[in-house]
XYZ file of C-alpha atoms in Angstrom:
394
model
C -61.704 -18.404 75.553
C -64.281 -20.473 73.743
C -63.012 -22.913 71.136
C -64.116 -20.582 68.338
C -62.227 -17.692 69.947
C -59.146 -19.860 70.377
C -59.243 -20.870 66.708
C -59.538 -17.269 65.528
C -57.040 -15.767 67.983
C -53.975 -14.268 66.288
C -50.474 -15.400 67.136
C -48.675 -18.694 67.455
C -50.399 -22.067 67.248
C -49.224 -25.215 69.032
C -50.092 -28.750 67.959
C -49.645 -32.042 69.831
C -49.820 -35.306 67.867
C -49.864 -38.826 69.318
C -49.155 -42.140 67.545
C -51.102 -45.366 67.790
C -49.605 -48.400 69.491
C -52.006 -50.258 71.809
C -50.973 -50.506 75.449
C -47.658 -48.924 74.443
C -49.585 -45.686 74.806
C -48.176 -45.855 78.349
C -44.894 -44.671 76.825
C -46.685 -41.630 75.389
C -48.284 -40.839 78.733
C -44.958 -40.695 80.556
C -43.391 -38.508 77.858
C -46.366 -36.173 78.193
C -45.819 -36.090 81.954
C -42.369 -34.604 81.316
C -43.790 -32.173 78.746
C -46.464 -31.110 81.249
C -43.886 -30.618 84.003
C -41.559 -28.680 81.694
C -44.265 -26.347 80.422
C -45.859 -25.765 83.834
C -42.560 -24.248 84.981
C -42.378 -21.689 82.173
C -45.891 -21.074 80.836
C -47.410 -17.912 82.338
C -49.855 -18.760 85.107
C -52.335 -16.131 83.920
C -52.880 -18.255 80.816
C -53.878 -21.346 82.788
C -57.586 -22.188 82.699
C -57.566 -23.347 86.340
C -55.358 -23.563 89.398
C -53.294 -26.403 87.929
C -51.553 -26.451 84.550
C -52.961 -28.732 81.861
C -51.597 -29.514 78.413
C -54.879 -28.136 77.057
C -53.816 -24.720 78.397
C -50.863 -24.759 76.013
C -51.800 -26.772 72.911
C -54.421 -25.469 70.476
C -54.854 -28.662 68.440
C -54.410 -32.243 69.681
C -54.411 -35.171 67.244
C -54.265 -38.896 67.885
C -54.603 -42.283 66.237
C -55.776 -45.453 68.015
C -54.411 -45.381 71.577
C -53.185 -41.886 70.699
C -56.817 -40.927 70.034
C -57.764 -41.955 73.580
C -54.968 -39.890 75.092
C -55.566 -36.938 72.745
C -59.251 -36.832 73.681
C -58.413 -36.887 77.386
C -55.901 -34.063 76.892
C -58.420 -32.017 74.922
C -60.978 -32.437 77.708
C -58.516 -30.842 80.112
C -57.467 -33.967 82.002
C -54.083 -33.942 83.687
C -51.479 -36.510 82.677
C -51.808 -38.058 86.146
C -55.516 -38.646 85.510
C -54.831 -40.215 82.118
C -52.138 -42.431 83.646
C -54.564 -43.669 86.321
C -57.147 -44.483 83.646
C -54.676 -46.618 81.675
C -53.245 -48.451 84.679
C -56.685 -49.111 86.165
C -58.265 -50.328 82.931
C -55.424 -51.588 80.736
C -55.976 -55.276 81.504
C -59.769 -54.992 81.170
C -59.463 -53.216 77.820
C -57.630 -56.264 76.432
C -60.288 -58.802 77.465
C -59.678 -62.014 75.499
C -62.488 -63.084 73.188
C -64.067 -66.538 73.336
C -62.258 -69.323 71.472
C -64.848 -69.259 68.686
C -64.584 -65.503 68.200
C -60.789 -65.606 68.176
C -60.995 -66.732 64.556
C -62.130 -63.139 63.903
C -60.467 -61.072 66.651
C -58.406 -61.569 69.826
C -60.217 -59.287 72.257
C -63.763 -58.286 73.148
C -64.662 -54.614 72.790
C -67.297 -54.378 75.533
C -64.932 -53.418 78.351
C -63.110 -50.844 76.228
C -66.385 -49.289 75.045
C -67.761 -49.151 78.578
C -64.612 -47.558 80.002
C -64.484 -44.960 77.219
C -68.121 -43.987 77.766
C -67.552 -43.790 81.509
C -64.435 -41.609 81.489
C -65.540 -39.303 78.659
C -69.102 -38.764 79.859
C -67.766 -37.570 83.225
C -66.851 -34.352 81.411
C -70.302 -33.836 79.892
C -71.676 -30.359 80.668
C -75.069 -30.399 82.368
C -76.521 -28.402 79.468
C -75.575 -31.225 77.073
C -76.765 -34.130 79.171
C -80.156 -34.529 77.481
C -81.335 -34.263 73.874
C -84.451 -32.396 72.693
C -86.644 -35.352 73.686
C -85.331 -35.462 77.225
C -83.264 -38.614 76.650
C -79.832 -38.821 78.195
C -77.065 -38.678 75.628
C -73.343 -39.252 75.483
C -70.685 -36.595 75.048
C -70.448 -35.686 71.360
C -67.641 -34.487 69.104
C -69.221 -31.037 69.137
C -69.238 -30.698 72.931
C -68.167 -27.462 74.543
C -66.191 -29.587 77.021
C -63.354 -29.944 74.501
C -60.933 -27.155 75.239
C -58.844 -27.594 72.067
C -59.320 -28.677 68.510
C -59.282 -32.471 68.426
C -58.411 -34.788 65.524
C -59.257 -38.502 65.662
C -58.011 -40.727 62.823
C -60.045 -43.763 61.735
C -60.303 -45.948 58.662
C -63.701 -46.337 57.023
C -63.684 -49.998 55.975
C -66.984 -49.553 54.102
C -65.617 -46.863 51.793
C -62.011 -48.143 52.038
C -60.623 -44.730 52.967
C -58.933 -42.879 55.836
C -61.341 -40.771 57.893
C -59.670 -38.020 59.914
C -62.479 -36.414 61.932
C -62.076 -33.183 63.906
C -64.298 -30.853 65.901
C -63.257 -27.887 63.762
C -66.537 -25.899 63.621
C -65.554 -24.458 60.235
C -65.119 -27.852 58.546
C -67.486 -28.834 55.754
C -68.881 -31.919 57.476
C -69.317 -30.107 60.785
C -72.072 -27.868 59.412
C -74.942 -28.153 61.889
C -77.471 -27.948 59.058
C -76.284 -31.278 57.630
C -78.173 -34.441 58.555
C -74.818 -36.230 58.716
C -73.017 -33.585 60.790
C -69.967 -35.157 62.453
C -70.328 -32.950 65.535
C -73.386 -34.956 66.638
C -71.477 -38.253 66.799
C -70.789 -39.747 70.256
C -67.182 -39.012 71.163
C -66.622 -42.396 72.800
C -67.687 -44.158 69.609
C -65.253 -42.213 67.425
C -62.403 -42.981 69.806
C -63.435 -46.642 70.006
C -63.483 -46.802 66.173
C -59.969 -45.362 66.025
C -58.766 -48.162 68.339
C -60.489 -51.044 66.508
C -57.288 -52.699 65.288
C -58.072 -55.571 62.889
C -57.274 -58.976 64.414
C -57.286 -57.368 67.880
C -60.811 -55.860 68.099
C -64.070 -56.022 66.118
C -64.963 -53.026 63.927
C -67.180 -50.182 65.153
C -70.418 -49.443 63.301
C -71.344 -45.742 63.162
C -74.457 -44.219 61.615
C -74.111 -40.918 59.761
C -77.399 -39.514 58.561
C -79.145 -42.372 56.769
C -76.028 -44.495 56.199
C -74.058 -46.834 58.414
C -70.335 -47.461 58.078
C -67.862 -49.903 59.583
C -64.759 -48.267 61.022
C -61.449 -49.799 62.075
C -58.206 -48.599 63.617
C -56.728 -45.417 62.172
C -53.358 -47.149 62.336
C -54.392 -49.018 59.162
C -53.988 -45.767 57.239
C -50.924 -43.640 56.404
C -51.624 -41.706 59.622
C -50.693 -43.938 62.557
C -48.380 -40.997 63.159
C -50.776 -38.086 62.458
C -48.214 -35.265 62.704
C -48.043 -34.061 59.095
C -51.763 -34.693 58.634
C -52.491 -32.374 61.575
C -50.270 -29.734 59.973
C -52.195 -30.018 56.698
C -55.591 -29.887 58.412
C -54.628 -26.709 60.225
C -53.183 -24.872 57.218
C -54.703 -26.127 53.934
C -57.525 -23.871 52.781
C -60.047 -26.682 52.288
C -60.169 -27.255 56.051
C -60.963 -23.554 56.641
C -58.642 -22.928 59.578
C -55.887 -21.273 57.541
C -53.446 -20.989 60.422
C -50.257 -19.169 59.535
C -47.210 -21.251 58.700
C -43.620 -20.429 59.601
C -41.020 -21.731 62.035
C -41.847 -18.904 64.448
C -45.620 -19.220 64.037
C -46.370 -22.918 64.572
C -45.031 -25.654 66.860
C -45.730 -29.362 66.410
C -44.795 -31.832 69.151
C -45.042 -35.459 68.008
C -44.883 -38.402 70.442
C -44.455 -42.039 69.395
C -45.142 -45.348 71.139
C -41.847 -47.008 70.286
C -40.367 -48.735 67.258
C -38.765 -52.134 66.672
C -36.539 -52.033 63.587
C -35.182 -55.520 64.361
C -38.637 -57.121 64.415
C -37.734 -59.770 61.812
C -34.074 -60.422 62.538
C -33.091 -63.925 61.434
C -35.997 -64.217 58.984
C -35.553 -66.898 56.289
C -37.169 -66.846 52.851
C -39.131 -70.024 53.577
C -40.663 -68.359 56.633
C -42.549 -65.857 54.474
C -45.678 -67.903 53.900
C -49.288 -66.741 53.605
C -49.897 -66.661 57.355
C -46.655 -64.782 57.981
C -47.497 -62.125 55.413
C -51.066 -61.753 56.688
C -49.747 -61.097 60.178
C -46.816 -58.834 59.382
C -47.687 -56.750 56.316
C -50.084 -54.426 58.209
C -47.468 -53.636 60.870
C -44.807 -53.174 58.187
C -46.990 -50.641 56.375
C -47.757 -48.853 59.657
C -44.047 -48.583 60.478
C -43.237 -47.231 57.010
C -46.100 -44.722 57.138
C -45.223 -43.334 60.564
C -41.620 -42.876 59.456
C -42.780 -41.071 56.319
C -44.916 -38.675 58.387
C -41.931 -38.041 60.649
C -39.588 -37.463 57.699
C -42.031 -35.064 56.023
C -42.273 -33.087 59.236
C -38.506 -32.866 59.566
C -38.051 -31.932 55.897
C -40.426 -28.982 56.106
C -39.729 -27.835 59.668
C -37.127 -26.388 61.939
C -36.566 -29.681 63.722
C -35.321 -29.164 67.270
C -35.275 -32.780 68.373
C -35.586 -36.252 66.874
C -33.552 -39.440 66.866
C -31.719 -40.624 63.755
C -34.022 -41.727 60.928
C -31.412 -43.706 59.012
C -27.722 -43.638 58.112
C -28.286 -41.524 55.003
C -30.419 -38.639 56.257
C -29.418 -38.914 59.935
C -31.780 -36.828 62.135
C -32.374 -33.963 59.644
C -31.806 -31.425 62.423
C -30.278 -28.367 60.764
C -27.607 -26.316 62.450
C -28.286 -22.589 62.774
C -25.938 -21.696 59.921
C -27.481 -24.354 57.637
C -31.080 -23.179 57.916
C -30.825 -20.090 55.661
C -29.421 -22.308 52.890
C -32.105 -24.999 53.190
C -33.818 -25.705 49.861
C -37.210 -26.435 51.467
C -39.195 -23.856 53.463
C -39.324 -24.171 57.238
C -43.090 -24.216 57.766
C -43.138 -24.958 61.503
C -40.951 -25.894 64.460
C -40.951 -29.577 65.304
C -39.940 -32.116 67.936
C -40.313 -35.894 67.785
C -40.016 -37.917 71.000
C -39.879 -41.708 70.675
C -38.119 -44.888 71.842
C -36.418 -47.745 70.034
C -37.589 -50.943 71.728
C -34.598 -53.082 70.792
C -31.870 -54.301 73.124
C -29.630 -51.502 71.919
C -32.370 -48.885 72.250
C -33.345 -49.956 75.762
C -29.705 -49.958 76.844
C -29.387 -46.379 75.597
C -32.384 -45.535 77.779
C -30.487 -47.057 80.722
C -32.985 -49.937 80.974
C -30.717 -52.960 80.718
C -33.101 -55.069 82.841
C -36.121 -54.558 80.525
C -36.672 -57.453 78.090
C -37.354 -56.098 74.564
C -40.081 -58.652 73.821
C -41.965 -57.528 76.923
C -42.431 -53.979 75.605
C -42.788 -54.571 71.867
C -46.241 -56.176 71.693
C -49.281 -53.929 71.308
C -51.170 -55.973 73.928
C -48.398 -56.494 76.501
C -50.594 -55.694 79.504
C -48.518 -58.011 81.717
C -45.626 -55.555 81.424
C -47.286 -52.174 81.872
C -44.758 -51.235 84.554
C -41.906 -51.768 82.104
C -43.676 -49.680 79.462
C -44.110 -46.938 82.047
C -40.396 -47.035 82.801
C -39.572 -46.770 79.095
C -41.746 -43.673 78.794
C -40.205 -42.134 81.895
C -36.720 -42.681 80.475
C -37.678 -41.143 77.114
C -39.133 -38.108 78.845
C -36.161 -37.703 81.161
C -33.526 -38.059 78.417
C -35.262 -36.349 75.495
C -37.641 -33.583 76.646
C -35.870 -30.274 77.209
C -37.100 -26.785 78.121
C -35.000 -25.332 75.290
C -37.125 -27.220 72.738
C -40.042 -24.902 73.571
C -38.052 -21.698 73.408
C -39.947 -18.982 71.579
C -43.311 -20.695 72.178
C -44.034 -19.759 75.771
């Protein structure tokens, strides 16, 4: 099917949403490896696009923020999880290339290596018919490419307009009208993904020209959508986005994958420690943590939640038992699973990783410990992903 045919096809819709989190995206990749393995065993082979199963065969819409945007784009292009894993392990250190001492007053890492690697891996999927523009000049893969096998959502923050910018390749969307001079579909895909990963302090912003105007974009994690799960639901069902997919626990599945949390990040904090520098460094991450939890809680409140760890002592996991669902006060608009890890000593012990040091897997730029992050993701996938979670959607 073409993308347009896939969008319009009747029946169930399946969404995959991926959090931001820097190099901790390695956790996401290993969880997806278990999802891919689980689905390949039960999804009918006649529905595969090729000889080997890909997540793009199953999911209709893939959304991601920051490092999640990189992985989501690779999934949407039909890459296997093994290919995505190789990309991260081969380029992880280079993507976090330390900036010069002078530039470190503005940001920690250079963006050249990350930009180059994104262009390289994404342009490999460029169809020959899209390689050149009308003037015969070679061009990069764009958001509107036919190479994307699913709908794709990339979340950025427009620093110029001070607003979240969720951009998708939905051909029905208002700003994807080919007659517009500022049509989003003509934007280079690598640049949108790079913008979504431009975490303040870590990387410089990305400048993107739309029509006659230029904007500065930074990491989508600096929005309420570092976890883009509920946003993806809204963009697939709210009339303004013109998809109008049918809601209902039997009609829509959303699988959300996190990059780990650290609820004990400030244990032992004293009041005198909360100075200007402390607040400047911690408030953004605090807001990101609160926002991703809110997205998760909204999804659980309005879904038939099949899996998710405890949110807090008051609401627990919000997974309803079969006999509780008919009495639920809120409608069940989709089926939902949330896979994630707690990167504390207690959380790692529960994942049977007593030898992993929490501090080694908590930092967004912990490239020295990619093997440990991989092991965390493997443990999450092994202990959390179950075939029964996908029952009714294969």
